[in-house]
CSV table of C-alpha atoms and ligand atoms in Angstrom, one decimal:
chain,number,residue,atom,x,y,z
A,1,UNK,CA,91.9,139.4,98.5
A,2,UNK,CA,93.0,138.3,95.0
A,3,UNK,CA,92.7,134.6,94.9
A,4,UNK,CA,96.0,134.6,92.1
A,5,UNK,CA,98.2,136.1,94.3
A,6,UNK,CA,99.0,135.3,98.0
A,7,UNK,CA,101.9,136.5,99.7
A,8,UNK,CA,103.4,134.4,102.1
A,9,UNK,CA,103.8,130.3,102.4
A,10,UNK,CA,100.8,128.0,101.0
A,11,UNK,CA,100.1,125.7,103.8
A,12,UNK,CA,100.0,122.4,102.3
A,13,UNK,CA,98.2,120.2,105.4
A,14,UNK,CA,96.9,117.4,103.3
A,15,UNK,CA,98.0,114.5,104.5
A,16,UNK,CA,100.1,113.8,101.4
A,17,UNK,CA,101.9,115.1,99.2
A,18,UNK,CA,103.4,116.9,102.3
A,19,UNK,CA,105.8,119.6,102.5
A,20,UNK,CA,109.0,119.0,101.1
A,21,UNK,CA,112.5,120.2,103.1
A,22,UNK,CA,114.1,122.3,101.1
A,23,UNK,CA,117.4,120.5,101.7
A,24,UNK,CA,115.5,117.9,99.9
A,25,UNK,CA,114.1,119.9,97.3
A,26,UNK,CA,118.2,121.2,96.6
A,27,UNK,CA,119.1,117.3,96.9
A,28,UNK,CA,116.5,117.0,93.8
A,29,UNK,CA,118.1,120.1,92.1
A,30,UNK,CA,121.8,118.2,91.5
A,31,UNK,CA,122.5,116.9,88.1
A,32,UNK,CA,120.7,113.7,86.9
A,33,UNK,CA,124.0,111.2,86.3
A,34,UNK,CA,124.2,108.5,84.8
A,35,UNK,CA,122.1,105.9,86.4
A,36,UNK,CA,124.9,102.7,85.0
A,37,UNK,CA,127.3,105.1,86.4
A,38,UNK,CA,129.6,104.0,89.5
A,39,UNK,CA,128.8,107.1,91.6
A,40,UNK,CA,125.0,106.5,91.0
A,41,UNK,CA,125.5,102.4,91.9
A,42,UNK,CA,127.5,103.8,95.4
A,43,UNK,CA,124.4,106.2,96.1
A,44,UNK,CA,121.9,103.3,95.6
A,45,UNK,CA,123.0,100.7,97.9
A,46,UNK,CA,123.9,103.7,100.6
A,47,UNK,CA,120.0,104.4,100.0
A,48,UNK,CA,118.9,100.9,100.4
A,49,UNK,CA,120.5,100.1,103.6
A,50,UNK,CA,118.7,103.6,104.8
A,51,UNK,CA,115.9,102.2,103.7
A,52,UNK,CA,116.1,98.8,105.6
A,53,UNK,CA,116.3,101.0,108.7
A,54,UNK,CA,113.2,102.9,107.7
A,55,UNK,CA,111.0,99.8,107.2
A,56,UNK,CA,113.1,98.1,110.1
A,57,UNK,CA,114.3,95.2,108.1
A,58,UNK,CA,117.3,93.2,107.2
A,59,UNK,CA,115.4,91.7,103.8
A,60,UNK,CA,115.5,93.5,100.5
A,61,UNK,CA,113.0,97.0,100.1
A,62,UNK,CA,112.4,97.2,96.3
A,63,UNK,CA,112.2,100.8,94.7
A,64,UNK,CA,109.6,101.2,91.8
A,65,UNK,CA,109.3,104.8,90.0
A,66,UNK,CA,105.7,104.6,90.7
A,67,UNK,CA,102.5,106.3,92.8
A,68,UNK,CA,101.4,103.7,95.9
A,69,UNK,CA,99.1,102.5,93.8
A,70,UNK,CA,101.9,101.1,91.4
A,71,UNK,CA,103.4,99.4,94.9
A,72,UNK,CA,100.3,98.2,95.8
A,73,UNK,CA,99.9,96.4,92.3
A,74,UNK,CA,103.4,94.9,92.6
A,75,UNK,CA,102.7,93.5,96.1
A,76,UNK,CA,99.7,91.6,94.7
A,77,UNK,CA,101.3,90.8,91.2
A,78,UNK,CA,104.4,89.4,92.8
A,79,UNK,CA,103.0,86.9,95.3
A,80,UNK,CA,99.6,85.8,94.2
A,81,UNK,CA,98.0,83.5,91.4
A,82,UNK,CA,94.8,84.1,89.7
A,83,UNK,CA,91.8,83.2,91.6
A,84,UNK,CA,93.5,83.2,95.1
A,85,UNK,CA,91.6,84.7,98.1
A,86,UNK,CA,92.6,87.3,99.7
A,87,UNK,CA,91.1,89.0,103.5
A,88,UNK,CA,90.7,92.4,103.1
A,89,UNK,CA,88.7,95.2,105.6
A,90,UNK,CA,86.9,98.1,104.6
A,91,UNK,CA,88.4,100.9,106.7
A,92,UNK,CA,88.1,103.5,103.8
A,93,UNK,CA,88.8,104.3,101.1
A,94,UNK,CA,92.2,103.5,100.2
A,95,UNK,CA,91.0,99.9,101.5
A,96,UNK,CA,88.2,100.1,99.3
A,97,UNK,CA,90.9,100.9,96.2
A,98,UNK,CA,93.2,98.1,97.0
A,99,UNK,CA,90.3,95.5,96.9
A,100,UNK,CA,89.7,97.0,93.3
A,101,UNK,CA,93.5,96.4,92.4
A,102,UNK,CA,92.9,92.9,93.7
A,103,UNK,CA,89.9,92.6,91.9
A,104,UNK,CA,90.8,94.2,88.5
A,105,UNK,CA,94.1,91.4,88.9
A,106,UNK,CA,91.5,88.4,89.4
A,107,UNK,CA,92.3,87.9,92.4
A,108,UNK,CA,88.7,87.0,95.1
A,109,UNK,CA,88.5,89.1,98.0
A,110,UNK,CA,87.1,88.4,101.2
A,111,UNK,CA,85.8,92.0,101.6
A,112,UNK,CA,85.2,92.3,105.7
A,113,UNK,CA,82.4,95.4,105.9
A,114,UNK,CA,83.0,98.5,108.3
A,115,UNK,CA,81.9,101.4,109.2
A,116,UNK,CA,85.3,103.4,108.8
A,117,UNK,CA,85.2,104.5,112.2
A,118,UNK,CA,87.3,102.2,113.4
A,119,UNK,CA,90.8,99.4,112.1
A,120,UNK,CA,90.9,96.0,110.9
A,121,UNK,CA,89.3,93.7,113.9
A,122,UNK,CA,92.4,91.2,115.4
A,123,UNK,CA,89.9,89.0,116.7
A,124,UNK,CA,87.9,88.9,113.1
A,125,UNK,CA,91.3,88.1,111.3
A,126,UNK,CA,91.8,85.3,113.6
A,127,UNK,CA,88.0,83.6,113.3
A,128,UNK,CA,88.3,83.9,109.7
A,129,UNK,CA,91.7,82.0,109.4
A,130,UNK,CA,90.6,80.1,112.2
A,131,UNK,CA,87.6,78.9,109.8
A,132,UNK,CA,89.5,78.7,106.7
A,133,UNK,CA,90.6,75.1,107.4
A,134,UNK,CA,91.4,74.3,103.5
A,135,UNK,CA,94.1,77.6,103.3
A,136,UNK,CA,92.1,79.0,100.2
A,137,UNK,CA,93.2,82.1,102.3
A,138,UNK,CA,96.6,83.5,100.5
A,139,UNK,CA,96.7,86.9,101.7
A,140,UNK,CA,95.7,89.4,104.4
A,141,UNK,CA,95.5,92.6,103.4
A,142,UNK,CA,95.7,95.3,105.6
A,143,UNK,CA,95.9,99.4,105.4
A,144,UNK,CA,98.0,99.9,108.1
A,145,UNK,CA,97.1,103.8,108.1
A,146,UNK,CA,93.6,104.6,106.2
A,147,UNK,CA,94.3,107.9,105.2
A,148,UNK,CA,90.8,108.6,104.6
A,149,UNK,CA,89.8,108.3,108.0
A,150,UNK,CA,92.7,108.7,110.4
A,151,UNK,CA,92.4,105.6,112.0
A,152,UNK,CA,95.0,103.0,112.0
A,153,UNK,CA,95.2,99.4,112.4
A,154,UNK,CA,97.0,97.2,114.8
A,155,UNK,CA,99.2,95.3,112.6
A,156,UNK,CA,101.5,93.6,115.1
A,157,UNK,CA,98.1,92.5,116.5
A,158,UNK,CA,97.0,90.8,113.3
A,159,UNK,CA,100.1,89.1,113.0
A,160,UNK,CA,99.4,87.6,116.1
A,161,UNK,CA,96.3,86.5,115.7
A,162,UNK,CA,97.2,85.5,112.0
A,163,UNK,CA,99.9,83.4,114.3
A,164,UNK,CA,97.1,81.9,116.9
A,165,UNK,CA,95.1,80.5,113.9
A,166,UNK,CA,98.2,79.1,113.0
A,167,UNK,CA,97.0,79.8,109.2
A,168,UNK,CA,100.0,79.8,106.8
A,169,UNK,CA,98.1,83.5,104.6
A,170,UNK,CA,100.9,85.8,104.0
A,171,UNK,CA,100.6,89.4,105.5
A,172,UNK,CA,100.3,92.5,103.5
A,173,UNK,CA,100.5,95.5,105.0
A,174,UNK,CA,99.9,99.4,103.4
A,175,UNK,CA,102.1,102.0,105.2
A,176,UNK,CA,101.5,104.3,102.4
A,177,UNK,CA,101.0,107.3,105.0
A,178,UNK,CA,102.3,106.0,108.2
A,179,UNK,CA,106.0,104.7,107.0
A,180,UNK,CA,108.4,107.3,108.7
A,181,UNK,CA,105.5,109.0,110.9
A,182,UNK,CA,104.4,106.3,112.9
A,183,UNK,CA,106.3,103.0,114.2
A,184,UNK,CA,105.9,100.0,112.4
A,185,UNK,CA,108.4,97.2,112.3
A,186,UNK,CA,108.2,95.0,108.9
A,187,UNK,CA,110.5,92.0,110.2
A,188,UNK,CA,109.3,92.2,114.0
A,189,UNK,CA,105.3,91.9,112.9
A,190,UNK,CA,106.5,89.3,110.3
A,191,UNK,CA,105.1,91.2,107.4
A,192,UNK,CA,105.1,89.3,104.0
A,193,UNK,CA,105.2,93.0,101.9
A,194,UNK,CA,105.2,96.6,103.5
A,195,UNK,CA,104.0,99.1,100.6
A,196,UNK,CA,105.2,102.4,100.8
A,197,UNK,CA,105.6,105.7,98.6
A,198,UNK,CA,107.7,108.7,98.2
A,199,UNK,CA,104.7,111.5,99.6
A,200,UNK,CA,103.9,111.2,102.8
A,201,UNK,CA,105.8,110.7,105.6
A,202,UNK,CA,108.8,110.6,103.9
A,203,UNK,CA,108.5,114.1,102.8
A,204,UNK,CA,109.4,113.8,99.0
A,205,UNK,CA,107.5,114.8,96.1
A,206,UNK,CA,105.1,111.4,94.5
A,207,UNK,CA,107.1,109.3,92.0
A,208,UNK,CA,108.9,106.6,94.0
A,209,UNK,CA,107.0,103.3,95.1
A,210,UNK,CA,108.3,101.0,97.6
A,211,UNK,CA,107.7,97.0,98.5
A,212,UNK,CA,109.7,95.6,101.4
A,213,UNK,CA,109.8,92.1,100.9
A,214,UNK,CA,109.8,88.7,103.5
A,215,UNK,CA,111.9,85.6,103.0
A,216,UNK,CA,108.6,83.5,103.0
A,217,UNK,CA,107.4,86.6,100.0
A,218,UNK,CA,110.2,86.0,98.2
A,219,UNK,CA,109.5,82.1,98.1
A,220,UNK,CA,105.9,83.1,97.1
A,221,UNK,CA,107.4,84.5,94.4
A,222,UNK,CA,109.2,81.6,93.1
A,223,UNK,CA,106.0,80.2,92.0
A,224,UNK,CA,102.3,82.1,92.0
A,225,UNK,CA,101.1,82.9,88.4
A,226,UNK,CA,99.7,86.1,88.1
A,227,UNK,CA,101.5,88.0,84.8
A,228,UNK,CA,103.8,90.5,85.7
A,229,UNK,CA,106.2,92.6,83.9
A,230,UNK,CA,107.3,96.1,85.2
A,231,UNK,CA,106.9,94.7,88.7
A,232,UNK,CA,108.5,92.0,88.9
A,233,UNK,CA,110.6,91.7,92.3
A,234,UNK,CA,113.4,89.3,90.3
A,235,UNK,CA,114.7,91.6,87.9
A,236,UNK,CA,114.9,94.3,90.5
A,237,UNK,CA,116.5,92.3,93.2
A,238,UNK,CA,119.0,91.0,90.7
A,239,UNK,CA,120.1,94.5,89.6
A,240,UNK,CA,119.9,96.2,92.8
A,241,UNK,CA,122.5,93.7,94.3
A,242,UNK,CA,124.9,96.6,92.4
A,243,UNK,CA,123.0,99.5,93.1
A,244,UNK,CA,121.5,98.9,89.8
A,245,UNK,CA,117.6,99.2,88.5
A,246,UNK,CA,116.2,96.6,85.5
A,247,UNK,CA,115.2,99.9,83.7
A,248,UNK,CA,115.6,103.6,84.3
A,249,UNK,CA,115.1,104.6,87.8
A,250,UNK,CA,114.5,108.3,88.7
A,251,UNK,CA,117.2,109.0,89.4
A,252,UNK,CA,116.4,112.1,90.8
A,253,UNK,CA,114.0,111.3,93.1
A,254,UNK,CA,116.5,109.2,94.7
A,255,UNK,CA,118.9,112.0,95.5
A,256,UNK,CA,115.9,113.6,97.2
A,257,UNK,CA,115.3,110.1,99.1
A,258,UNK,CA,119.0,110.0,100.1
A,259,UNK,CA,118.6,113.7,101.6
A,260,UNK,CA,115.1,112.4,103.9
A,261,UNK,CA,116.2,109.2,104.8
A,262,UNK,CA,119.1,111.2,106.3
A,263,UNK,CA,117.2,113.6,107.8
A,264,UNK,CA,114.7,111.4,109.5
A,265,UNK,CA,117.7,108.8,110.9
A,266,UNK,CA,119.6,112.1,112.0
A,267,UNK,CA,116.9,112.7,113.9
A,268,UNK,CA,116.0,109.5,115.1
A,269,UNK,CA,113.3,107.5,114.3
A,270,UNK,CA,111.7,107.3,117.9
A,271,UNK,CA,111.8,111.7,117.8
A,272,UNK,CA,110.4,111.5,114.9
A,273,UNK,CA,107.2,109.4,115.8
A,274,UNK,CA,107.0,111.3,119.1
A,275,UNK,CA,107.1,114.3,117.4
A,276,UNK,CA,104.0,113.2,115.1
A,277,UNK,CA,102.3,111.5,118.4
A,278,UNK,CA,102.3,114.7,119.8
A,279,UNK,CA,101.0,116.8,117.1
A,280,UNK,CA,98.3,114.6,116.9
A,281,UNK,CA,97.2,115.1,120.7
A,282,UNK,CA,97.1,118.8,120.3
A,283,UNK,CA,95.4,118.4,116.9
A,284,UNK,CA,92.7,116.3,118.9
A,285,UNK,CA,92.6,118.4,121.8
A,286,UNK,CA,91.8,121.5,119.2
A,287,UNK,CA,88.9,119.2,117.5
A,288,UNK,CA,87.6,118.7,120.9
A,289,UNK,CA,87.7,122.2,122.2
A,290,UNK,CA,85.8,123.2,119.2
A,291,UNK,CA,82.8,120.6,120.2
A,292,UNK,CA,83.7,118.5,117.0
A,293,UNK,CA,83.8,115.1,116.4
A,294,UNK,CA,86.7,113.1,115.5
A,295,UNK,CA,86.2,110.0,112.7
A,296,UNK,CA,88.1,107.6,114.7
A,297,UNK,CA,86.2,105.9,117.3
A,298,UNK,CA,88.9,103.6,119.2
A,299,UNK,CA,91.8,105.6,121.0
A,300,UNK,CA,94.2,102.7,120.5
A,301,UNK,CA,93.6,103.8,116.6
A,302,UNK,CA,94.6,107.6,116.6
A,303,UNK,CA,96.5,108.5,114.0
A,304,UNK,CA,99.3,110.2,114.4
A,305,UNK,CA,99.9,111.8,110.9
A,306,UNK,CA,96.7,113.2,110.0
A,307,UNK,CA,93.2,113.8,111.6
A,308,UNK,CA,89.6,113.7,110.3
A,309,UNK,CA,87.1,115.6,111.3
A,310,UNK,CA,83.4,115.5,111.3
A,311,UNK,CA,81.0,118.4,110.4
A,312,UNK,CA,78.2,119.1,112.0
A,313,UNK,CA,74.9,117.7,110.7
A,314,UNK,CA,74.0,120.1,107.6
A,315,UNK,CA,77.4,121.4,107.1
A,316,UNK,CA,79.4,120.3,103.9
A,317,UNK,CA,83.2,120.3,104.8
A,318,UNK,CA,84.0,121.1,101.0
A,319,UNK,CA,82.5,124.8,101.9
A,320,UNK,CA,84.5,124.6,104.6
A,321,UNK,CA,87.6,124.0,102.6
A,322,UNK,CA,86.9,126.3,100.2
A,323,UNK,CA,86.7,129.4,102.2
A,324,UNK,CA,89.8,128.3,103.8
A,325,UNK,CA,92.0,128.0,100.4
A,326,UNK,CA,90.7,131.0,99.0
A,327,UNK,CA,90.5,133.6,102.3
A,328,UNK,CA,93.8,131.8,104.1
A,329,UNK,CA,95.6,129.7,101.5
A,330,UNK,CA,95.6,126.7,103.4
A,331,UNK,CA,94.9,123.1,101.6
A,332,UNK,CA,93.4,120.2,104.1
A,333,UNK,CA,92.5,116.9,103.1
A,334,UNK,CA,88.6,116.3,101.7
A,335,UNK,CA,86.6,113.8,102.6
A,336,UNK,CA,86.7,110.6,100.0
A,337,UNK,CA,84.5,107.8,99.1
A,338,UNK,CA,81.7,107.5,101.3
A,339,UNK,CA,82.5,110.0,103.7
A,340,UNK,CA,82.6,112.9,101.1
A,341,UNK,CA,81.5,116.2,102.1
A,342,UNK,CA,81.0,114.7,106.0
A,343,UNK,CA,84.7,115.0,107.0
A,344,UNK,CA,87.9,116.9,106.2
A,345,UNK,CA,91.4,116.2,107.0
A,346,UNK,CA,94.2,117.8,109.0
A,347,UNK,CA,97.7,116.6,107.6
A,348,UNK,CA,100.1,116.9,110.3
A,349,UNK,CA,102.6,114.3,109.0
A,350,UNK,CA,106.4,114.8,107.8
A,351,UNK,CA,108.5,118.1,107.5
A,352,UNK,CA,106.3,119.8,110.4
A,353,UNK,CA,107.1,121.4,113.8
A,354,UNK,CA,104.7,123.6,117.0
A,355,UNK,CA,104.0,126.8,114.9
A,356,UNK,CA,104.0,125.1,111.5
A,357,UNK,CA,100.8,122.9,113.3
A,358,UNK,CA,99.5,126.0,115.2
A,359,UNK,CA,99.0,128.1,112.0
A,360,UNK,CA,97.4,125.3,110.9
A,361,UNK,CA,95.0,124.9,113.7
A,362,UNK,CA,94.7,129.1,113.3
A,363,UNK,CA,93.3,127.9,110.1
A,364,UNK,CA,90.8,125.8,110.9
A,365,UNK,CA,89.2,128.0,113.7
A,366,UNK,CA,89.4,131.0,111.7
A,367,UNK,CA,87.8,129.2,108.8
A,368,UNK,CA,84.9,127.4,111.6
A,369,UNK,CA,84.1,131.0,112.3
A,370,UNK,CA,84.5,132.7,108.9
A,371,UNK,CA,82.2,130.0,107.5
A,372,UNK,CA,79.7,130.3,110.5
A,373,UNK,CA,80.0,126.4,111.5
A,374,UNK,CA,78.8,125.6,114.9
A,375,UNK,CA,81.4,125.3,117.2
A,376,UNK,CA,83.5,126.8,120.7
A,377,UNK,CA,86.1,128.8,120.6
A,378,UNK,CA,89.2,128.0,122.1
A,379,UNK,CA,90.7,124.6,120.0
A,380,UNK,CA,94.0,127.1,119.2
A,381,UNK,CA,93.8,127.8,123.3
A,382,UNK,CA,93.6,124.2,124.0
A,383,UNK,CA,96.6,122.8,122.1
A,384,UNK,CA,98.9,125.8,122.4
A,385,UNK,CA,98.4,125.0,125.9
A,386,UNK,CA,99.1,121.3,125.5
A,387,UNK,CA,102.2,122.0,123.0
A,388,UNK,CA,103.6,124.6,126.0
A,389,UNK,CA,103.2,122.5,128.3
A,390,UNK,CA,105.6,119.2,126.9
B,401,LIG,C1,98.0,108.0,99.3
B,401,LIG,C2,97.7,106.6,99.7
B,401,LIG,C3,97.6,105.6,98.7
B,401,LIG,C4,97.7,105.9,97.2
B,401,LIG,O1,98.9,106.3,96.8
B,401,LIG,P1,99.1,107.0,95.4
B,401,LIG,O2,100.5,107.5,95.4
B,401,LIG,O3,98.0,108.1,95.3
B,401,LIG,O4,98.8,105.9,94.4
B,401,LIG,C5,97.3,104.3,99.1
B,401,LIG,N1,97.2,104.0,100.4
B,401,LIG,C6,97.2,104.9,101.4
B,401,LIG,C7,97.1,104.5,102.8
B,401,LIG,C8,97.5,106.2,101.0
B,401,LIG,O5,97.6,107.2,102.0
């Protein structure tokens, strides 16, 4: 087979950038207007209070034309002064790159070790507060989803053990590839800053960054010192009172983020996380079948938008990969950081439904076999029998 030209769909099952609806991508097609412009203004705030509902929030979600990574730099730049501490976990690696934000910032992390396996420890957040009698504690910083590992941590959890130390750190909380995939519930857990971005879940292409913001955030942001410019919440939440952005927004983007949010609240938050919860048991039930193991090591940690999956000893999952772009022109997630090579990653988050996830799973056993990886037969059987069967 000619690897320039493949008929058919690309399956794109990285767990982000995801597919894009095409509705979407025809949203992102319109016009660009002008962005001081009373029609564009009208769109905004219709987009914010979408947003809110997203995030689950009645405080303000602020919209940057940025990558996470942008959002995860205004979160920190916005409520912090040079030198504070922050609790951090290593889950993975998009853990591992927030702490170098931090770090790059000035900020001191408290960086707790793991073996990314498994999600930031409850009972560790609250014996660290608990011993942090002066408060040089600021910020906890969690990766609500690490994307690197399919494993997710219990936020509402470390809120209320944050609570039971009775420690006064604000909460900062990555749902970078969990927002609109899995619940999560920014005013409920009392999270200080939820970071989110355009690619994932929310099925756009990458561009647009996103900070939802506490009351006690906002008051952190009255005062802490770290320089900030581009990011600054104030100018933003000034302008956007009129549906209106400090500089240029992109503008389209946003019509493509009006289109999702609509499509995700038409059909209902709770079907939608169902609908990844149970793409993700038949996406474990496959791993199983196949005698392979899954990273995650704590049930109550599954994701449900992607899942990574351990070679066997001696195989190198890039190989893997590679035969399975180039024979059936399907892209899954590789492993990063330190677990390069040993995992790769299913992406079942976002525009996705049965037969988009069983061609997927196709995929993967065809490729096992095709690249002579040990395994069983019989992961397609498995969740094609699962899927049939709710
Ligand atoms: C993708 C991702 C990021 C980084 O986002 P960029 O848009 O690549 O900057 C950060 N955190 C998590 C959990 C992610 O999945």
């Amino acid at each position: 087979m000619s690897p320039h030209f493949f008929p058919g769909r690309h399956f794109l099952q990285i767990p982000g950038p995801t597919n894009v609806p095409e509705q979407v991508l025809r949203a992102m097609a319109e016009p660009t207007i002008d962005h001081r412009g009373p029609g564009f203004a009208k769109m905004v705030l219709e987009v914010q209070e979408s947003l809110k509902k997203i995030f689950k929030t009645s405080e303000p979600v602020i919209i940057f034309p940025s990558s996470g990574t942008g959002a995860w730099e205004a979160a920190l730049v916005n409520t912090l002064s040079p030198g504070d501490r922050v609790l951090m976990f290593e889950t993975g690696q998009f853990a591992t790159l927030w702490r170098k934000v931090a770090e790059r910032l000035g900020l001191v992390v408290d960086f707790v070790p793991g073996d990314w396996r498994r999600g930031a420890d409850p009972e560790t957040v609250k014996s660290r507060l608990a011993a942090d009698r002066a408060g040089a504690i600021k910020a906890v910083a969690v990766v609500h989803n690490e994307t690197s590992t399919g494993v997710t941590s219990r936020v509402g959890d470390i809120r209320q053990a944050m609570n039971h130390a009775g420690h006064g750190a604000l909460l900062l909380a990555d749902t970078i590839s969990s927002l609109g995939s899995m619940d999560f519930r920014h005013e409920e857990w009392g999270v200080d800053v939820t970071i989110g971005c355009s690619q994932k879940g929310l099925m756009l292409p990458p561009g647009l960054g996103f900070n939802a913001v506490s009351r006690k955030a906002l008051d952190a942001a009255g005062s802490n010192r770290l320089p900030r410019s581009y990011w600054s919440w104030d100018e933003m939440l000034k302008a956007n009172k009129d549906g209106l952005f400090p500089y240029t927004p992109a503008t389209n983007l946003l019509f493509g983020l009006k289109k999702a949010l609509g499509l995700l609240l038409e059909e209902g938050l709770d079907n939608v996380f169902a609908r990844h919860g149970r793409h993700a048991e038949a996406t474990r039930r496959a791993v199983l079948a196949w005698d392979l193991e899954l990273q995650c090591q704590d049930k109550r940690e599954y994701s449900a938008s992607l899942t990574a999956v351990r070679m066997p000893e001696g195989h190198n999952a890039d190989a893997l990969r590679k035969i399975i772009l180039e024979r059936l022109n399907m892209s899954l997630g590789n492993g990063l950081g330190k677990v390069a090579g040993k995992v790769f990653r299913i992406g079942h988050l976002g525009d996705f439904n049965d037969l988009m996830l069983m061609g997927t799973l196709c995929g993967v056993e065809m490729g096992l076999k095709i690249a002579s990886v040990p395994h069983k037969s019989g992961g397609v059987q498995a969740a094609m029998e699962y899927l049939s069967g709710c």
